């Protein structure tokens, strides 16, 4: 049998920006029009939004790679075929039209109600001055039409700031776009009060959404590994099939018994990365998934290895999916091309040592492609160099085994801890609407962590929360002035959606949750304000910050390494300090003992235990 080159593998490799012969994964350079697109919920939201009579301008903003141009093309294709299936010919025709009329100079289509549609496919192609004029023009599109603007947030703010400069001919009208964008961040609303402007922040778009379909990652894995066996049929007749890690990855993820749990574990890693604060764009997700599935190899690379040795099974290990997903073989420069690798590497289960995991790992069960020959790490050592070499080999072996076991394990209750996130389960539990309201463990730990940020370490579970005077936040002496004591009973911990509802003062579901593939990425602790007429002070925590607070609450702290995090939290707590207290009594925390300082006759200061 000959050595076969699988065209499906070649198509998958095009999503990797590491080689000179691969293009960036952007819609404008797509060559395979038969390839289906992920049915993102934003498309459905756009189809509804353009039919509202009040809608005039829609802005799609977010980092490059979220698929803004692809969304516009899919929208045009849906409008063109209505209820009919979208054919490759239609998608190609839409691409050509979008290339010629993507500057919003003329109508490129029309809504189902007959209103003309104008699309500005990239605001970054214009200077801030020209962009400002274009934004103002598209706030009132010609012929009562609708304009869709694709813009990254930085360029959008530059253009709006240019229009806000009235001394240089600005109109000040474009600031409604930034105002609506800000409302989306603060309250989750994507439409202005008049309903004329809609701004969808795609940085809230998740590739591992908390929905029935699980988001982009499970969909892509299904498309590339489980659907249409004919795509992988050339591999059946390839001479190198028994030593090919690409085919092994496909078979592992397509296995009827364990494939679903492996794909679910991959989705969980991406979800955890997003919850730690990383923004993973569609382009990055496809690049990582492509590299993970192929191991960074092409069919030609595998053939060359096979021709050197038909039976060698020791070179494949780094290219298996559970190793390649963390990008070990990529250079630092290559990882910068796909920043998602940095976020994933922080959650590498291969670097986390847990006795209950390591005790059951067996090198003899490493699979068909072990990471090293057993004789190399079991040989006797005679010199210090031999000791170091053996230690390095054992470290690599256990990293390999931990990763493989993480994705093979059918127990999904321990995944956060295996990624080094002890507080992960509690973080997710906050989003459970059915959780027991009497369970205050997460709230108490959150408050204890915030006290630790200020340098307060109290034993046991306390019914109140101390806020130091801001002047003592960085004080390293034994005593600190207490500015305010907050009863824990009035403090609550909520998820992102509930926080938006509290800020808006309504129980309605925020529009942002419906406009993007949604995943709750932050929790908030809401602490009552000092004055009755003020709003509660909310402290935001993504999964990484919550993990730090949990560890600080337990007594661990690294002030130098996390100085920026501590400074940000201290700034939020400063809003709670009570500066209106005019009593002649000062509460002081000396070590862990509360004392009162009272001013007596003759300005004498007396100290008593509180």
Coordinates of C-alpha atoms in Angstrom, one line a residue, residues 6-430:
X6 CA -5.2 13.2 3.5
X7 CA -6.7 16.4 2.2
X8 CA -8.8 16.7 5.3
X9 CA -5.6 16.9 7.4
X10 CA -4.3 19.6 5.0
X11 CA -7.5 21.6 5.5
X12 CA -7.2 21.4 9.2
X13 CA -3.6 22.5 9.2
X14 CA -4.6 25.7 7.4
X15 CA -5.8 27.1 10.7
X16 CA -2.3 27.0 12.2
X17 CA -0.4 30.3 11.6
X18 CA 3.1 28.7 12.3
X19 CA 4.2 27.7 8.8
X20 CA 4.9 29.8 5.7
X21 CA 2.5 27.6 3.7
X22 CA -0.5 28.1 6.0
X23 CA -2.7 31.1 5.9
X24 CA -4.3 32.9 8.8
X25 CA -7.7 31.6 9.7
X26 CA -9.8 34.6 8.5
X27 CA -12.9 34.5 6.5
X28 CA -11.4 36.6 3.6
X29 CA -8.8 33.9 2.9
X30 CA -11.1 30.9 3.1
X31 CA -10.8 28.6 0.1
X32 CA -13.1 25.7 1.1
X33 CA -16.6 27.0 0.7
X34 CA -18.1 23.5 1.4
X35 CA -16.9 23.7 5.0
X36 CA -19.8 24.4 7.3
X37 CA -19.8 27.3 9.9
X38 CA -20.6 27.1 13.5
X39 CA -24.2 28.2 14.1
X40 CA -23.4 31.0 16.6
X41 CA -26.3 32.5 18.5
X42 CA -25.1 36.0 17.6
X43 CA -26.2 35.3 14.0
X44 CA -29.8 34.6 15.2
X45 CA -29.7 37.8 17.4
X46 CA -28.5 39.9 14.4
X47 CA -31.3 38.5 12.3
X48 CA -33.8 39.5 14.9
X49 CA -32.2 42.9 15.6
X50 CA -32.2 44.1 12.0
X51 CA -36.0 43.5 11.8
X52 CA -36.7 45.9 14.7
X53 CA -38.2 49.1 13.3
X54 CA -36.1 51.3 15.6
X55 CA -32.7 49.8 14.7
X56 CA -30.4 52.0 12.7
X57 CA -26.8 51.0 13.6
X58 CA -25.3 47.8 14.9
X59 CA -21.6 47.6 16.0
X60 CA -19.8 44.3 16.3
X61 CA -16.7 44.9 18.5
X62 CA -14.1 42.8 20.1
X63 CA -10.6 41.5 19.5
X64 CA -9.5 40.4 16.1
X65 CA -10.4 36.9 15.4
X66 CA -13.9 36.7 16.9
X67 CA -15.4 36.3 13.4
X68 CA -17.0 39.7 12.9
X69 CA -16.6 39.5 9.1
X70 CA -17.8 35.9 9.1
X71 CA -20.9 37.0 11.0
X72 CA -21.7 39.6 8.4
X73 CA -21.2 37.2 5.5
X74 CA -23.4 34.6 7.2
X75 CA -26.1 37.2 7.8
X76 CA -26.1 38.2 4.1
X77 CA -26.2 34.5 3.1
X78 CA -29.2 33.9 5.4
X79 CA -31.1 36.9 4.0
X80 CA -30.4 35.8 0.5
X81 CA -31.6 32.2 0.7
X82 CA -34.2 32.8 3.4
X83 CA -35.4 29.3 4.6
X84 CA -33.3 27.4 2.0
X85 CA -30.0 25.7 2.8
X86 CA -27.0 27.9 2.1
X87 CA -25.0 26.4 -0.8
X88 CA -21.2 26.9 -1.4
X89 CA -22.1 29.0 -4.4
X90 CA -24.1 31.4 -2.3
X91 CA -21.3 31.7 0.3
X92 CA -18.7 32.4 -2.4
X93 CA -21.0 35.0 -4.0
X94 CA -21.5 36.7 -0.7
X95 CA -17.8 36.8 -0.1
X96 CA -17.2 38.5 -3.4
X97 CA -19.9 41.1 -2.7
X98 CA -18.6 41.8 0.8
X99 CA -15.1 42.3 -0.7
X100 CA -16.4 44.9 -3.1
X101 CA -18.9 46.8 -0.8
X102 CA -17.4 46.3 2.6
X103 CA -16.8 50.0 3.0
X104 CA -20.5 50.8 3.4
X105 CA -20.4 53.0 0.3
X106 CA -23.5 51.3 -1.1
X107 CA -26.2 48.9 0.0
X108 CA -25.1 45.2 0.0
X109 CA -28.4 43.6 0.7
X110 CA -31.7 44.2 2.4
X111 CA -33.6 42.9 5.4
X112 CA -36.6 40.7 5.2
X113 CA -38.7 43.8 5.7
X114 CA -37.1 45.5 2.7
X115 CA -34.7 47.9 4.4
X116 CA -31.3 48.4 2.7
X117 CA -28.3 47.0 4.6
X118 CA -24.9 48.7 4.7
X119 CA -21.8 46.9 6.1
X120 CA -18.4 48.4 7.1
X121 CA -16.3 45.3 7.4
X122 CA -13.3 46.8 9.2
X123 CA -13.2 50.3 10.8
X124 CA -9.4 49.8 11.3
X125 CA -8.8 50.4 7.6
X126 CA -9.8 54.0 8.1
X127 CA -7.9 56.7 9.9
X128 CA -9.4 58.1 13.2
X129 CA -10.6 61.2 11.3
X130 CA -12.1 59.3 8.4
X131 CA -13.5 56.7 10.8
X132 CA -15.2 59.4 12.9
X133 CA -16.9 60.8 9.8
X134 CA -18.0 57.3 8.7
X135 CA -19.5 56.5 12.2
X136 CA -21.5 59.7 12.2
X137 CA -22.7 59.0 8.6
X138 CA -23.8 55.4 9.6
X139 CA -25.7 56.6 12.6
X140 CA -28.3 57.6 10.0
X141 CA -27.9 55.3 7.0
X142 CA -29.4 56.4 3.7
X143 CA -33.0 55.4 2.7
X144 CA -33.9 54.5 6.3
X145 CA -31.5 51.5 6.1
X146 CA -29.4 49.7 8.7
X147 CA -25.7 49.8 9.1
X148 CA -23.5 47.1 10.6
X149 CA -20.0 48.2 11.7
X150 CA -17.1 45.8 12.5
X151 CA -14.6 47.4 14.7
X152 CA -12.1 46.4 17.4
X153 CA -12.7 48.3 20.7
X154 CA -9.5 50.4 20.5
X155 CA -10.2 51.8 17.0
X156 CA -13.8 52.4 17.9
X157 CA -12.9 54.5 20.9
X158 CA -10.3 56.5 18.9
X159 CA -12.8 57.3 16.2
X160 CA -15.4 58.3 18.8
X161 CA -12.9 60.5 20.6
X162 CA -12.0 62.2 17.3
X163 CA -15.7 63.0 16.7
X164 CA -16.0 64.2 20.3
X165 CA -13.4 67.0 19.6
X166 CA -15.8 69.8 18.7
X167 CA -13.0 72.2 18.1
X168 CA -11.8 70.1 15.1
X169 CA -15.2 69.7 13.5
X170 CA -16.5 66.9 15.6
X171 CA -20.2 66.4 16.1
X172 CA -20.2 64.6 19.4
X173 CA -22.9 62.2 18.1
X174 CA -20.7 59.1 17.9
X175 CA -20.2 58.9 21.7
X176 CA -23.5 57.1 21.9
X177 CA -21.6 54.0 20.6
X178 CA -19.1 54.0 23.5
X179 CA -21.8 54.8 26.0
X180 CA -23.8 51.8 24.8
X181 CA -20.6 49.7 24.9
X182 CA -20.0 50.8 28.5
X183 CA -23.6 49.9 29.4
X184 CA -22.9 46.4 28.1
X185 CA -19.9 46.1 30.4
X186 CA -21.7 47.5 33.5
X187 CA -25.2 46.2 33.0
X188 CA -25.1 43.7 30.2
X189 CA -27.3 45.8 28.0
X190 CA -26.4 46.0 24.3
X191 CA -29.0 48.5 23.0
X192 CA -29.4 52.2 23.8
X193 CA -32.6 53.4 25.4
X194 CA -34.0 54.6 22.1
X195 CA -33.4 51.2 20.5
X196 CA -31.5 52.8 17.5
X197 CA -28.0 51.7 18.4
X198 CA -26.9 48.2 19.3
X199 CA -23.3 47.4 20.3
X200 CA -22.4 43.7 20.7
X201 CA -19.1 43.1 22.6
X202 CA -17.8 39.8 21.2
X203 CA -15.1 39.7 23.9
X204 CA -17.9 38.1 26.0
X205 CA -18.2 35.4 23.3
X206 CA -17.2 32.0 24.6
X207 CA -15.7 29.1 22.7
X208 CA -16.8 26.8 25.5
X209 CA -20.3 28.2 26.1
X210 CA -22.4 27.0 29.0
X211 CA -25.2 25.8 26.7
X212 CA -26.6 22.5 25.4
X213 CA -24.2 22.3 22.5
X214 CA -21.2 23.3 24.6
X215 CA -20.0 26.0 22.2
X216 CA -17.5 26.1 19.4
X217 CA -14.9 23.6 20.8
X218 CA -17.2 20.5 21.0
X219 CA -18.7 21.4 17.6
X220 CA -15.3 21.7 15.9
X221 CA -14.1 18.4 17.4
X222 CA -17.2 16.7 16.2
X223 CA -16.9 18.2 12.7
X224 CA -13.2 17.2 12.4
X225 CA -13.1 13.8 14.1
X226 CA -16.6 12.2 14.2
X227 CA -18.5 13.4 11.2
X228 CA -18.1 12.0 7.7
X229 CA -15.7 9.0 7.9
X230 CA -15.0 9.5 4.2
X231 CA -12.7 12.4 5.2
X232 CA -10.5 9.9 7.0
X233 CA -10.8 7.1 4.6
X234 CA -7.4 7.7 2.9
X235 CA -5.8 6.9 6.2
X236 CA -7.1 3.3 6.0
X237 CA -4.8 2.5 3.1
X238 CA -1.8 4.5 4.2
X239 CA 1.3 2.4 5.0
X240 CA 2.1 4.7 8.0
X241 CA -1.3 4.4 9.7
X242 CA 0.0 2.2 12.6
X243 CA 2.6 4.8 13.6
X244 CA 0.7 8.0 12.7
X245 CA -0.1 10.2 15.7
X246 CA -2.6 12.3 13.7
X247 CA -4.7 9.2 13.0
X248 CA -4.3 8.1 16.7
X249 CA -5.6 11.5 17.9
X250 CA -8.6 11.2 15.6
X251 CA -9.3 7.6 16.8
X252 CA -8.9 8.6 20.5
X253 CA -11.4 11.5 20.2
X254 CA -13.8 9.5 18.0
X255 CA -13.8 6.4 20.3
X256 CA -17.4 5.4 20.9
X257 CA -16.8 4.6 24.6
X258 CA -14.3 7.2 25.8
X259 CA -14.4 9.8 23.0
X260 CA -17.2 11.9 24.5
X261 CA -15.5 12.2 27.9
X262 CA -12.2 13.2 26.2
X263 CA -13.9 15.9 24.1
X264 CA -15.8 17.1 27.2
X265 CA -12.5 17.4 29.1
X266 CA -11.0 19.5 26.3
X267 CA -14.0 21.8 26.5
X268 CA -13.6 22.0 30.3
X269 CA -10.0 23.2 29.9
X270 CA -11.0 25.9 27.5
X271 CA -13.8 27.0 29.8
X272 CA -11.5 27.1 32.7
X273 CA -9.0 29.2 30.7
X274 CA -11.8 31.7 29.8
X275 CA -12.9 31.9 33.5
X276 CA -9.3 32.8 34.5
X277 CA -9.7 36.0 32.5
X278 CA -8.3 35.0 29.1
X279 CA -10.2 36.1 26.0
X280 CA -10.0 33.2 23.5
X281 CA -11.2 34.2 20.0
X282 CA -12.7 31.9 17.5
X283 CA -9.5 32.1 15.4
X284 CA -7.3 31.1 18.4
X285 CA -9.6 28.3 19.4
X286 CA -9.5 26.9 15.9
X287 CA -5.7 27.2 15.8
X288 CA -5.2 25.4 19.1
X289 CA -7.7 22.6 18.1
X290 CA -6.0 22.2 14.8
X291 CA -2.6 22.0 16.4
X292 CA -3.9 19.6 19.0
X293 CA -5.4 17.2 16.5
X294 CA -2.5 17.1 14.1
X295 CA 0.2 17.4 16.8
X296 CA 1.8 20.1 14.6
X297 CA 2.5 17.5 11.9
X298 CA 1.6 17.1 8.3
X299 CA 1.1 13.8 6.4
X300 CA 4.5 14.4 4.8
X301 CA 6.2 14.7 8.2
X302 CA 4.7 11.4 9.3
X303 CA 5.8 9.7 6.1
X304 CA 9.4 11.0 6.6
X305 CA 9.5 9.5 10.1
X306 CA 8.0 6.2 8.9
X307 CA 10.5 5.9 6.1
X308 CA 13.4 6.2 8.6
X309 CA 11.9 3.4 10.7
X310 CA 8.7 1.5 10.1
X311 CA 8.4 0.3 13.7
X312 CA 9.7 3.2 15.8
X313 CA 7.0 4.2 18.3
X314 CA 9.0 6.5 20.6
X315 CA 8.7 9.8 18.5
X316 CA 5.0 10.1 18.5
X317 CA 4.3 11.0 22.2
X318 CA 4.8 14.8 22.0
X319 CA 2.3 14.9 19.1
X320 CA -0.6 13.2 20.9
X321 CA -3.6 15.5 21.4
X322 CA -3.3 15.5 25.3
X323 CA 0.3 16.8 24.9
X324 CA 0.0 19.0 21.9
X325 CA -2.8 21.1 23.4
X326 CA -0.3 22.7 25.8
X327 CA 2.1 23.7 23.0
X328 CA 5.3 22.3 24.5
X329 CA 7.1 22.1 21.1
X330 CA 6.2 25.6 20.1
X331 CA 8.6 28.5 20.5
X332 CA 7.7 31.5 22.6
X333 CA 7.3 33.5 19.4
X334 CA 4.9 30.9 18.0
X335 CA 2.8 31.0 21.1
X336 CA 2.5 34.7 20.9
X337 CA 0.8 34.2 17.5
X338 CA -1.9 32.2 19.4
X339 CA -2.1 33.6 22.9
X340 CA -4.6 31.0 24.0
X341 CA -1.6 28.6 24.5
X342 CA -0.4 30.8 27.4
X343 CA -3.8 30.6 29.1
X344 CA -4.0 26.8 28.6
X345 CA -0.4 26.2 29.8
X346 CA -1.3 27.8 33.2
X347 CA -3.8 25.0 33.7
X348 CA -1.6 22.2 32.7
X349 CA -2.6 19.1 34.8
X350 CA 0.9 17.6 34.0
X351 CA 2.4 20.2 36.4
X352 CA 0.1 19.5 39.3
X353 CA 1.2 16.8 41.7
X354 CA -1.7 15.1 43.6
X355 CA -1.1 11.9 45.5
X356 CA -4.4 10.3 44.6
X357 CA -3.6 10.8 41.0
X358 CA 0.1 10.0 40.9
X359 CA -0.3 6.8 42.9
X360 CA -2.4 5.2 40.3
X361 CA -0.3 6.2 37.3
X362 CA 1.5 3.3 35.6
X363 CA 4.2 3.8 32.9
X364 CA 3.3 0.4 31.5
X365 CA -0.1 1.7 30.5
X366 CA 1.2 4.7 28.6
X367 CA -0.5 3.4 25.4
X368 CA 0.8 2.5 22.0
X369 CA 3.2 5.5 21.9
X370 CA 5.1 5.8 25.3
X371 CA 7.0 9.0 26.0
X372 CA 10.3 7.1 26.5
X373 CA 11.9 3.7 26.5
X374 CA 11.6 2.2 30.0
X375 CA 15.2 1.2 30.1
X376 CA 16.3 4.9 29.8
X377 CA 14.7 5.9 33.1
X378 CA 15.1 2.7 35.0
X379 CA 18.9 2.3 34.5
X380 CA 21.3 2.6 37.4
X381 CA 22.8 6.1 38.0
X382 CA 26.5 6.6 38.8
X383 CA 27.1 10.3 38.5
X384 CA 25.4 13.6 39.3
X385 CA 24.7 14.0 35.6
X386 CA 23.0 10.6 35.5
X387 CA 20.8 11.7 38.4
X388 CA 19.8 14.9 36.7
X389 CA 19.1 13.1 33.4
X390 CA 17.0 10.5 35.1
X391 CA 15.1 13.1 37.1
X392 CA 14.3 15.0 33.9
X393 CA 13.1 11.9 32.2
X394 CA 10.9 10.9 35.2
X395 CA 9.5 14.5 35.2
X396 CA 8.6 14.2 31.6
X397 CA 7.1 10.8 32.0
X398 CA 4.8 11.9 34.8
X399 CA 3.8 15.0 33.0
X400 CA 2.8 12.8 30.1
X401 CA 0.9 10.3 32.3
X402 CA -0.9 13.0 34.3
X403 CA -2.1 14.7 31.1
X404 CA -3.2 11.5 29.5
X405 CA -5.0 10.4 32.7
X406 CA -6.8 13.8 32.9
X407 CA -8.4 13.4 29.5
X408 CA -9.1 9.7 29.9
X409 CA -10.6 9.9 33.4
X410 CA -14.4 9.5 33.5
X411 CA -14.5 11.4 36.8
X412 CA -15.2 15.0 36.0
X413 CA -15.6 16.1 39.7
X414 CA -11.9 16.6 40.2
X415 CA -10.9 18.5 37.1
X416 CA -10.5 22.0 38.6
X417 CA -8.2 20.6 41.3
X418 CA -6.1 18.7 38.7
X419 CA -5.6 22.0 36.8
X420 CA -4.3 23.6 40.0
X421 CA -7.6 25.4 40.9
X422 CA -8.7 24.3 44.3
X423 CA -11.5 26.9 44.3
X424 CA -12.9 26.1 40.9
X425 CA -15.8 24.0 42.1
X426 CA -17.0 26.7 44.5
X427 CA -16.6 29.3 41.7
X428 CA -19.0 27.4 39.4
X429 CA -21.3 26.6 42.3
X430 CA -22.1 30.3 42.7

